[in-house]
């Protein structure tokens, strides 16, 4: 079983559309994250949830809205997609404290 | 504010030679330090971490890293590189238990036969 799974793996969509990326972890972790990796491979944290509560919210356009229905899931909804949103989005999870994060395989979003 | 720097965009090494990937950090409190590796079109894989204790940390695939508090560094090392070690390596730092996990810009490692 995949520890952190994201769907879809690839997403191609037109500007202005609304799309969602889903993430699930089966590790029993209490903290989940969304990261954005740009074309230069730079990784930037977007959001972090601990026990379904938002604890980190970086400077991200409010078109991006995370939702955590339970500790095992953290979804990312993006409204009014723009060309600059094209990137690879990674979901990750960790057990709170000083522990390492486990990453999903990523969702490559292409906005055309 | 915390930060992490990887001064080399790319490291080239011949197979069998030692590999070092550099990382320096800046935090105001105790640093929690991590190394990850990313293969093409894949997610990040955890290699090793330093939380406390021995300054030399051993991790997966024969990698190790040395924490140096005075130089605020956490360099990744492997005594004998393999062609299969060619990948993108990220250093990351978390300030305290609840700080965000912040990544360096990454270092591309190229191991030639």
Coordinates of N, CA and C in Angstrom, one line a residue:
Chain A
X1 N 0.8 -1.2 0.0 CA 0.0 0.0 0.0 C 0.9 1.2 0.0
X2 N 0.5 2.2 -0.8 CA 1.2 3.5 -0.9 C 1.0 4.2 0.4
X3 N 2.1 4.8 1.0 CA 1.9 5.5 2.3 C 1.2 6.8 2.1
X4 N 1.6 7.6 1.2 CA 1.0 8.9 0.9 C 0.6 8.9 -0.6
X5 N -0.6 9.0 -0.9 CA -1.1 8.9 -2.3 C -1.8 10.1 -2.7
X6 N -1.5 10.6 -3.9 CA -2.2 11.8 -4.4 C -2.9 11.4 -5.7
X7 N -4.0 12.0 -6.0 CA -4.7 11.9 -7.3 C -5.2 13.2 -7.7
X8 N -5.1 13.5 -9.0 CA -4.5 12.7 -10.0 C -3.0 12.9 -10.1
X9 N -2.3 12.1 -10.8 CA -0.9 12.2 -11.0 C -0.6 13.3 -12.0
X10 N -1.4 13.4 -13.0 CA -1.3 14.5 -14.0 C -2.6 15.2 -14.2
X11 N -2.5 16.5 -14.4 CA -3.7 17.3 -14.5 C -3.4 18.4 -15.5
X12 N -4.1 18.4 -16.6 CA -4.0 19.4 -17.6 C -5.4 20.1 -17.7
X13 N -5.4 21.4 -17.6 CA -6.6 22.2 -17.6 C -6.4 23.6 -18.2
X14 N -7.5 24.2 -18.5 CA -7.5 25.5 -19.1 C -7.5 26.6 -18.0
X15 N -7.0 27.7 -18.4 CA -7.0 28.9 -17.5 C -8.5 29.2 -17.1
X16 N -8.6 29.6 -15.8 CA -10.0 29.9 -15.4 C -10.8 28.8 -14.7
X17 N -10.3 27.6 -15.0 CA -11.0 26.4 -14.4 C -10.7 26.3 -12.9
X18 N -11.6 25.5 -12.3 CA -11.4 25.1 -10.9 C -11.0 23.6 -10.8
X19 N -10.0 23.3 -10.0 CA -9.6 21.9 -10.0 C -9.3 21.5 -8.5
X20 N -9.3 20.2 -8.2 CA -8.9 19.7 -6.9 C -7.9 18.6 -7.0
X21 N -7.0 18.5 -6.0 CA -6.1 17.5 -5.9 C -6.3 16.8 -4.6
X22 N -6.4 15.5 -4.6 CA -6.7 14.8 -3.3 C -5.4 14.1 -2.8
X23 N -5.4 14.0 -1.5 CA -4.2 13.3 -0.8 C -4.7 12.5 0.4
X24 N -4.2 11.3 0.5 CA -4.5 10.4 1.6 C -3.3 9.8 2.1
X25 N -3.2 9.7 3.4 CA -2.0 9.0 4.0 C -2.5 7.9 4.9
X26 N -1.9 6.7 4.9 CA -2.3 5.6 5.7 C -1.2 5.3 6.8
X27 N -0.5 6.3 7.1 CA 0.6 6.1 8.1 C 0.2 6.4 9.5
X28 N -1.0 6.9 9.7 CA -1.5 7.3 11.0 C -0.9 8.6 11.5
X29 N -0.3 9.4 10.6 CA 0.3 10.7 11.0 C -0.8 11.7 11.4
X30 N -0.3 12.7 12.2 CA -1.3 13.7 12.5 C -1.1 15.0 11.8
X31 N -0.1 15.1 11.0 CA 0.3 16.4 10.3 C 0.4 16.1 8.8
X32 N -0.2 17.0 8.1 CA -0.1 16.9 6.6 C 0.2 18.2 6.0
X33 N 0.8 18.2 4.8 CA 1.4 19.4 4.2 C 1.0 19.4 2.7
X34 N 1.0 20.6 2.1 CA 1.1 20.8 0.7 C 2.3 21.6 0.3
X35 N 3.1 21.1 -0.6 CA 4.3 21.8 -1.1 C 4.1 22.0 -2.6
X36 N 4.7 23.1 -3.1 CA 4.7 23.4 -4.6 C 6.1 23.4 -5.0
X37 N 6.4 22.6 -6.1 CA 7.7 22.6 -6.7 C 7.7 23.2 -8.1
X38 N 8.4 24.3 -8.2 CA 8.3 25.0 -9.5 C 9.3 24.4 -10.5
X39 N 9.3 25.1 -11.7 CA 10.1 24.5 -12.8 C 11.6 24.5 -12.5
X40 N 12.1 25.2 -11.5 CA 13.5 25.2 -11.2 C 13.7 24.2 -10.0
X41 N 12.7 23.4 -9.7 CA 12.8 22.4 -8.7 C 12.8 23.0 -7.2
X42 N 12.5 24.3 -7.1 CA 12.4 24.8 -5.8 C 11.2 24.4 -5.1
X43 N 11.3 23.9 -3.8 CA 10.2 23.5 -3.0 C 9.7 24.5 -2.0
X44 N 8.4 24.9 -2.1 CA 7.9 25.9 -1.1 C 6.7 25.3 -0.4
X45 N 6.7 25.4 0.9 CA 5.5 25.0 1.6 C 4.4 25.9 1.4
X46 N 3.2 25.4 1.3 CA 2.0 26.2 1.1 C 1.2 26.1 2.4
X47 N 0.8 24.9 2.8 CA 0.0 24.8 4.0 C 0.4 23.6 4.8
X48 N 0.1 23.6 6.1 CA 0.3 22.5 7.0 C -0.9 22.4 7.9
X49 N -1.4 21.2 8.1 CA -2.5 20.9 9.0 C -2.0 19.9 10.1
X50 N -2.5 20.1 11.3 CA -2.2 19.2 12.4 C -3.6 18.9 13.0
X51 N -3.9 17.6 13.0 CA -5.2 17.1 13.5 C -6.3 18.0 13.0
X52 N -6.3 18.1 11.7 CA -7.3 18.8 10.9 C -7.4 20.4 11.1
X53 N -6.4 20.9 11.9 CA -6.4 22.3 12.1 C -5.2 22.9 11.3
X54 N -5.5 24.1 10.7 CA -4.5 24.7 9.9 C -3.5 25.4 10.8
X55 N -2.2 25.0 10.6 CA -1.1 25.6 11.5 C -0.1 26.4 10.7
X56 N 0.0 26.1 9.4 CA 0.9 26.9 8.6 C 0.1 27.3 7.3
X57 N 0.2 28.6 7.1 CA -0.5 29.1 5.9 C 0.4 30.2 5.3
X58 N 1.3 29.8 4.3 CA 2.2 30.7 3.7 C 1.5 31.7 2.8
X59 N 2.3 32.5 2.3 CA 1.7 33.6 1.4 C 1.3 32.9 0.1
X60 N 0.1 32.5 0.1 CA -0.4 31.8 -1.1 C -1.7 32.5 -1.5
X61 N -2.0 32.7 -2.8 CA -3.2 33.3 -3.2 C -4.4 32.6 -2.6
X62 N -5.4 33.4 -2.3 CA -6.6 32.8 -1.7 C -7.4 32.0 -2.7
X63 N -7.0 31.9 -3.9 CA -7.6 30.9 -4.9 C -7.3 29.5 -4.5
X64 N -6.2 29.3 -3.6 CA -5.9 28.0 -3.1 C -6.5 27.8 -1.8
X65 N -7.3 26.7 -1.7 CA -8.0 26.4 -0.4 C -7.8 25.0 0.0
X66 N -7.1 24.7 1.1 CA -7.0 23.3 1.5 C -8.2 22.9 2.4
X67 N -8.4 21.6 2.4 CA -9.5 21.1 3.2 C -9.1 19.8 3.8
X68 N -9.2 19.6 5.1 CA -8.9 18.4 5.8 C -10.1 17.8 6.4
X69 N -10.8 16.9 5.8 CA -12.0 16.3 6.3 C -11.7 15.4 7.5
X70 N -10.5 14.8 7.6 CA -10.0 14.0 8.7 C -8.5 14.0 8.7
X71 N -7.9 13.3 9.7 CA -6.5 13.4 9.8 C -5.7 12.7 8.7
X72 N -6.4 11.8 8.0 CA -5.8 11.0 6.9 C -5.9 11.7 5.5
X73 N -6.6 12.8 5.4 CA -6.9 13.4 4.1 C -6.6 14.9 4.2
X74 N -6.0 15.4 3.1 CA -5.8 16.8 2.9 C -5.9 17.1 1.5
X75 N -7.0 17.8 1.1 CA -7.2 18.1 -0.3 C -6.9 19.5 -0.6
X76 N -6.6 19.8 -1.9 CA -6.2 21.1 -2.3 C -7.1 21.5 -3.4
X77 N -7.9 22.6 -3.2 CA -8.8 23.1 -4.3 C -8.2 24.4 -4.8
X78 N -8.2 24.5 -6.1 CA -7.7 25.7 -6.7 C -8.7 26.3 -7.6
X79 N -9.1 27.6 -7.4 CA -10.1 28.3 -8.2 C -9.4 29.1 -9.2
X80 N -10.1 29.4 -10.3 CA -9.6 30.3 -11.3 C -8.2 30.1 -11.7
X81 N -7.8 28.9 -12.2 CA -6.4 28.6 -12.4 C -5.8 29.6 -13.4
X82 N -4.5 29.8 -13.1 CA -3.7 30.7 -13.9 C -2.5 30.0 -14.5
X83 N -1.9 30.5 -15.5 CA -0.7 29.9 -16.1 C 0.4 29.6 -15.1
X84 N 0.6 30.6 -14.2 CA 1.6 30.5 -13.2 C 1.4 29.5 -12.1
X85 N 0.2 28.9 -12.1 CA 0.0 27.8 -11.2 C 0.6 26.5 -11.7
X86 N 1.0 26.4 -12.9 CA 1.6 25.2 -13.4 C 2.8 24.8 -12.6
X87 N 2.9 23.7 -12.0 CA 3.9 23.2 -11.1 C 3.6 21.8 -10.8
X88 N 4.5 21.2 -10.0 CA 4.2 19.9 -9.3 C 3.9 20.2 -7.9
X89 N 2.7 19.6 -7.5 CA 2.3 19.8 -6.1 C 2.5 18.5 -5.3
X90 N 3.1 18.6 -4.2 CA 3.4 17.4 -3.4 C 2.6 17.5 -2.1
X91 N 2.0 16.4 -1.7 CA 1.4 16.2 -0.4 C 2.4 15.5 0.4
X92 N 2.4 15.7 1.7 CA 3.3 15.0 2.6 C 2.7 14.9 4.0
X93 N 3.2 13.9 4.8 CA 2.7 13.8 6.1 C 3.8 13.5 7.1
X94 N 3.6 13.8 8.3 CA 4.6 13.4 9.4 C 3.8 13.3 10.7
X95 N 4.5 12.6 11.6 CA 4.0 12.6 13.0 C 4.5 13.9 13.7
X96 N 3.7 14.5 14.4 CA 4.0 15.8 15.0 C 5.3 15.7 15.8
X97 N 6.0 16.8 15.8 CA 7.3 16.8 16.5 C 8.4 16.9 15.5
X98 N 9.5 16.3 15.9 CA 10.7 16.5 15.0 C 10.9 15.5 13.9
X99 N 9.8 14.8 13.6 CA 9.9 13.7 12.7 C 9.9 14.1 11.2
X100 N 10.5 13.2 10.4 CA 10.6 13.4 9.0 C 9.2 13.4 8.3
X101 N 9.1 14.0 7.2 CA 7.9 14.0 6.4 C 8.0 12.9 5.3
X102 N 6.9 12.3 5.0 CA 6.8 11.3 3.9 C 6.0 12.0 2.8
X103 N 6.6 11.9 1.6 CA 6.0 12.6 0.4 C 5.2 11.7 -0.5
X104 N 4.2 12.2 -1.1 CA 3.5 11.5 -2.2 C 4.3 11.7 -3.5
X105 N 3.8 11.1 -4.5 CA 4.5 11.1 -5.8 C 4.3 12.3 -6.6
X106 N 3.5 13.2 -6.1 CA 3.3 14.5 -6.8 C 2.2 14.5 -7.8
X107 N 1.6 15.7 -8.0 CA 0.6 15.9 -9.1 C 1.2 17.0 -10.0
X108 N 1.4 16.7 -11.2 CA 1.9 17.7 -12.2 C 0.7 18.4 -12.8
X109 N 0.6 19.7 -12.4 CA -0.5 20.5 -12.9 C 0.0 21.4 -14.1
X110 N -0.6 21.3 -15.2 CA -0.3 22.1 -16.3 C -1.5 22.9 -16.7
X111 N -1.4 24.2 -16.7 CA -2.5 25.1 -17.0 C -2.2 25.7 -18.4
X112 N -3.1 25.5 -19.3 CA -2.9 26.0 -20.7 C -3.9 27.1 -21.1
Chain B
X1 N 14.2 34.4 11.5 CA 13.7 33.5 10.5 C 14.7 32.4 10.1
X2 N 14.2 31.2 9.8 CA 15.1 30.1 9.4 C 15.4 30.2 8.0
X3 N 16.5 29.6 7.6 CA 16.9 29.5 6.2 C 17.8 28.3 6.0
X4 N 17.9 27.8 4.8 CA 18.8 26.8 4.5 C 19.4 27.0 3.1
X5 N 20.7 26.8 3.0 CA 21.4 27.1 1.7 C 22.2 25.8 1.3
X6 N 22.1 25.6 0.0 CA 22.9 24.6 -0.7 C 23.7 25.3 -1.7
X7 N 25.0 25.5 -1.5 CA 25.7 26.4 -2.3 C 26.1 25.9 -3.7
X8 N 25.9 24.7 -3.9 CA 26.3 24.1 -5.2 C 25.0 23.7 -6.0
X9 N 24.9 24.2 -7.2 CA 23.7 23.7 -8.0 C 23.9 22.3 -8.5
X10 N 25.2 21.9 -8.7 CA 25.5 20.6 -9.3 C 26.8 20.1 -8.7
X11 N 26.9 18.8 -8.4 CA 28.1 18.2 -8.0 C 28.4 17.0 -9.0
X12 N 29.6 17.0 -9.5 CA 30.0 15.9 -10.4 C 31.0 15.1 -9.8
X13 N 30.9 13.8 -9.8 CA 31.8 12.9 -9.2 C 31.9 11.6 -10.0
X14 N 33.1 11.0 -10.0 CA 33.2 9.7 -10.7 C 32.8 8.6 -9.8
X15 N 32.3 7.6 -10.4 CA 31.8 6.4 -9.6 C 33.0 5.8 -8.8
X16 N 32.7 5.5 -7.5 CA 33.7 5.0 -6.7 C 34.4 6.1 -5.8
X17 N 34.3 7.3 -6.2 CA 34.9 8.4 -5.5 C 34.0 8.9 -4.4
X18 N 34.5 9.6 -3.4 CA 33.6 10.1 -2.3 C 32.8 11.2 -2.8
X19 N 31.6 11.3 -2.2 CA 30.6 12.3 -2.6 C 30.2 13.1 -1.4
X20 N 30.3 14.4 -1.6 CA 29.8 15.4 -0.6 C 28.9 16.4 -1.2
X21 N 27.8 16.6 -0.5 CA 26.8 17.6 -0.9 C 26.7 18.6 0.3
X22 N 26.9 19.8 0.1 CA 27.0 20.8 1.2 C 25.6 21.4 1.5
X23 N 25.5 21.7 2.8 CA 24.3 22.4 3.3 C 24.6 23.2 4.5
X24 N 24.2 24.5 4.6 CA 24.3 25.3 5.7 C 22.9 25.8 6.1
X25 N 22.8 26.2 7.4 CA 21.4 26.5 7.8 C 21.5 27.7 8.8
X26 N 20.4 28.3 9.0 CA 20.3 29.4 10.0 C 18.9 29.3 10.7
X27 N 19.0 29.1 12.0 CA 17.8 29.1 12.8 C 18.1 29.8 14.1
X28 N 17.1 30.2 14.8 CA 17.4 30.9 16.1 C 17.3 30.0 17.3
X29 N 16.7 28.8 17.1 CA 16.6 27.8 18.1 C 17.4 26.5 17.7
X30 N 16.9 25.4 18.3 CA 17.5 24.2 18.0 C 17.1 23.7 16.6
X31 N 18.1 23.3 15.7 CA 17.7 22.9 14.4 C 17.4 21.4 14.3
X32 N 16.4 21.1 13.5 CA 16.1 19.7 13.2 C 16.4 19.7 11.7
X33 N 17.4 18.8 11.3 CA 17.9 18.8 9.9 C 17.7 17.5 9.2
X34 N 17.4 17.6 7.9 CA 17.0 16.5 7.1 C 17.7 16.5 5.8
X35 N 17.9 15.3 5.2 CA 18.3 15.2 3.8 C 17.2 14.3 3.1
X36 N 16.9 14.8 1.9 CA 16.0 14.0 1.0 C 16.6 13.9 -0.3
X37 N 16.2 12.8 -1.1 CA 16.6 12.7 -2.5 C 15.4 12.6 -3.4
X38 N 15.5 13.1 -4.5 CA 14.4 13.1 -5.5 C 15.0 12.6 -6.8
X39 N 14.4 11.4 -7.3 CA 14.7 10.9 -8.6 C 13.7 11.5 -9.6
X40 N 14.1 11.5 -10.9 CA 13.2 12.2 -11.9 C 11.8 11.7 -11.8
X41 N 10.9 12.6 -11.9 CA 9.4 12.3 -11.9 C 9.0 11.5 -10.7
X42 N 9.7 11.7 -9.6 CA 9.3 11.0 -8.4 C 9.1 12.0 -7.2
X43 N 8.6 11.5 -6.1 CA 8.5 12.3 -4.9 C 9.8 12.3 -4.2
X44 N 9.8 13.0 -3.0 CA 11.0 13.0 -2.3 C 11.1 11.8 -1.3
X45 N 12.3 11.3 -1.2 CA 12.6 10.1 -0.3 C 13.5 10.6 0.8
X46 N 13.1 10.3 2.0 CA 13.9 10.6 3.2 C 15.1 9.8 3.3
X47 N 16.3 10.5 3.5 CA 17.6 9.8 3.7 C 18.0 9.7 5.1
X48 N 18.0 10.8 5.8 CA 18.5 10.8 7.2 C 18.1 12.1 7.9
X49 N 18.3 12.1 9.2 CA 17.9 13.3 10.0 C 18.8 13.5 11.2
X50 N 19.0 14.7 11.6 CA 19.7 15.0 12.9 C 18.7 15.8 13.8
X51 N 18.5 15.2 15.0 CA 17.6 15.9 15.9 C 18.5 16.3 17.1
X52 N 19.2 15.3 17.7 CA 20.0 15.5 18.8 C 21.0 14.3 18.9
X53 N 22.0 14.4 19.7 CA 22.9 13.3 19.9 C 24.1 13.3 19.1
X54 N 24.6 12.2 18.6 CA 25.8 12.1 17.8 C 25.8 13.0 16.6
X55 N 26.9 13.7 16.4 CA 27.0 14.6 15.3 C 27.0 13.9 13.9
X56 N 27.5 12.7 13.9 CA 27.5 11.9 12.7 C 26.3 11.0 12.6
X57 N 25.5 11.2 11.6 CA 24.2 10.5 11.4 C 24.3 9.6 10.2
X58 N 23.9 8.4 10.4 CA 23.9 7.4 9.3 C 22.5 7.2 8.8
X59 N 22.4 7.1 7.4 CA 21.0 7.0 6.9 C 21.0 5.9 5.8
X60 N 20.0 6.0 4.9 CA 19.7 5.0 3.9 C 20.8 5.0 2.8
X61 N 20.9 3.9 2.1 CA 21.7 3.7 0.9 C 23.2 4.1 1.2
X62 N 23.7 4.0 2.4 CA 25.1 4.2 2.7 C 25.5 5.7 2.9
X63 N 24.5 6.6 2.9 CA 24.7 8.0 3.1 C 24.9 8.3 4.6
X64 N 25.6 9.3 4.9 CA 25.8 9.8 6.2 C 25.9 11.4 6.2
X65 N 25.7 12.0 7.3 CA 25.8 13.5 7.4 C 26.4 13.9 8.7
X66 N 27.1 14.9 8.7 CA 27.8 15.4 9.9 C 27.2 16.8 10.3
X67 N 26.7 16.8 11.5 CA 26.2 18.1 12.0 C 27.3 18.9 12.7
X68 N 27.5 20.1 12.3 CA 28.6 20.9 12.8 C 27.9 22.2 13.3
X69 N 27.8 22.3 14.6 CA 27.0 23.5 15.2 C 27.8 24.8 15.0
X70 N 29.1 24.7 15.1 CA 29.9 26.0 15.0 C 29.9 26.5 13.6
X71 N 29.8 25.6 12.6 CA 29.8 26.1 11.2 C 28.4 26.1 10.7
X72 N 27.4 25.8 11.5 CA 26.0 25.7 11.1 C 25.9 24.9 9.8
X73 N 26.5 23.7 9.7 CA 26.5 23.0 8.5 C 26.0 21.6 8.8
X74 N 25.5 20.9 7.7 CA 25.0 19.6 7.8 C 25.2 18.9 6.4
X75 N 26.5 18.6 6.1 CA 26.9 18.1 4.8 C 26.6 16.6 4.7
X76 N 26.1 16.3 3.5 CA 25.8 14.9 3.2 C 27.0 14.2 2.6
X77 N 27.3 13.0 3.0 CA 28.5 12.3 2.4 C 28.2 10.9 2.1
X78 N 28.9 10.4 1.1 CA 28.9 8.9 0.8 C 30.3 8.6 0.5
X79 N 30.9 7.5 1.1 CA 32.3 7.2 0.8 C 32.6 6.8 -0.6
X80 N 31.7 6.1 -1.2 CA 31.9 5.6 -2.6 C 30.6 5.8 -3.4
X81 N 30.6 6.7 -4.3 CA 29.4 7.0 -5.1 C 29.1 6.0 -6.1
X82 N 27.8 5.8 -6.4 CA 27.4 4.9 -7.4 C 26.7 5.7 -8.5
X83 N 26.6 5.2 -9.7 CA 25.9 5.9 -10.8 C 24.5 6.1 -10.4
X84 N 23.9 5.1 -9.7 CA 22.5 5.2 -9.3 C 22.2 6.2 -8.2
X85 N 23.3 6.8 -7.7 CA 23.1 8.0 -6.8 C 22.8 9.3 -7.5
X86 N 22.9 9.3 -8.8 CA 22.6 10.5 -9.6 C 21.2 10.9 -9.4
X87 N 21.0 12.0 -8.8 CA 19.6 12.5 -8.4 C 19.7 13.9 -7.9
X88 N 18.6 14.5 -7.5 CA 18.5 15.8 -6.9 C 18.4 15.6 -5.4
X89 N 19.3 16.3 -4.7 CA 19.3 16.2 -3.2 C 18.9 17.5 -2.5
X90 N 18.1 17.3 -1.5 CA 17.6 18.5 -0.8 C 17.9 18.4 0.7
X91 N 18.4 19.5 1.2 CA 18.6 19.6 2.6 C 17.4 20.4 3.1
X92 N 17.0 20.1 4.4 CA 15.8 20.8 4.9 C 16.0 21.0 6.4
X93 N 15.4 22.1 6.9 CA 15.6 22.5 8.3 C 14.2 22.8 8.9
X94 N 14.0 22.3 10.1 CA 12.8 22.7 10.9 C 13.3 23.3 12.2
X95 N 12.7 24.4 12.5 CA 13.1 25.1 13.8 C 12.2 24.6 14.9
X96 N 12.7 23.7 15.7 CA 11.9 23.2 16.8 C 10.9 22.2 16.2
X97 N 10.1 21.7 17.1 CA 9.2 20.6 16.8 C 8.0 21.1 15.9
X98 N 7.6 22.3 16.0 CA 6.5 22.8 15.3 C 6.8 23.7 14.1
X99 N 8.1 24.0 13.9 CA 8.4 24.8 12.8 C 8.2 24.2 11.4
X100 N 8.1 25.0 10.4 CA 7.8 24.5 9.1 C 9.1 23.9 8.6
X101 N 8.9 22.8 7.7 CA 10.0 22.1 7.1 C 10.4 22.9 5.9
X102 N 11.5 23.6 6.0 CA 12.0 24.5 4.8 C 13.1 23.8 4.1
X103 N 13.0 23.8 2.8 CA 14.0 23.1 1.9 C 15.0 24.1 1.3
X104 N 16.2 23.6 1.1 CA 17.2 24.3 0.3 C 16.8 24.2 -1.2
X105 N 17.6 24.8 -2.0 CA 17.3 24.9 -3.5 C 17.6 23.6 -4.2
X106 N 18.3 22.7 -3.5 CA 18.6 21.4 -4.2 C 19.9 21.4 -4.8
X107 N 20.6 20.3 -4.8 CA 21.8 20.1 -5.5 C 21.7 18.8 -6.4
X108 N 22.0 19.0 -7.7 CA 21.9 17.9 -8.7 C 23.3 17.1 -8.6
X109 N 23.2 15.9 -8.3 CA 24.4 15.0 -8.2 C 24.5 14.2 -9.5
X110 N 25.6 14.3 -10.2 CA 25.8 13.5 -11.4 C 27.0 12.6 -11.1
X111 N 26.8 11.3 -11.1 CA 27.9 10.3 -10.9 C 28.2 9.7 -12.3
X112 N 29.4 9.8 -12.7 CA 29.8 9.2 -14.1 C 30.5 7.9 -13.9
X113 N 30.3 7.0 -14.8 CA 30.9 5.7 -14.7 C 32.4 5.8 -14.9

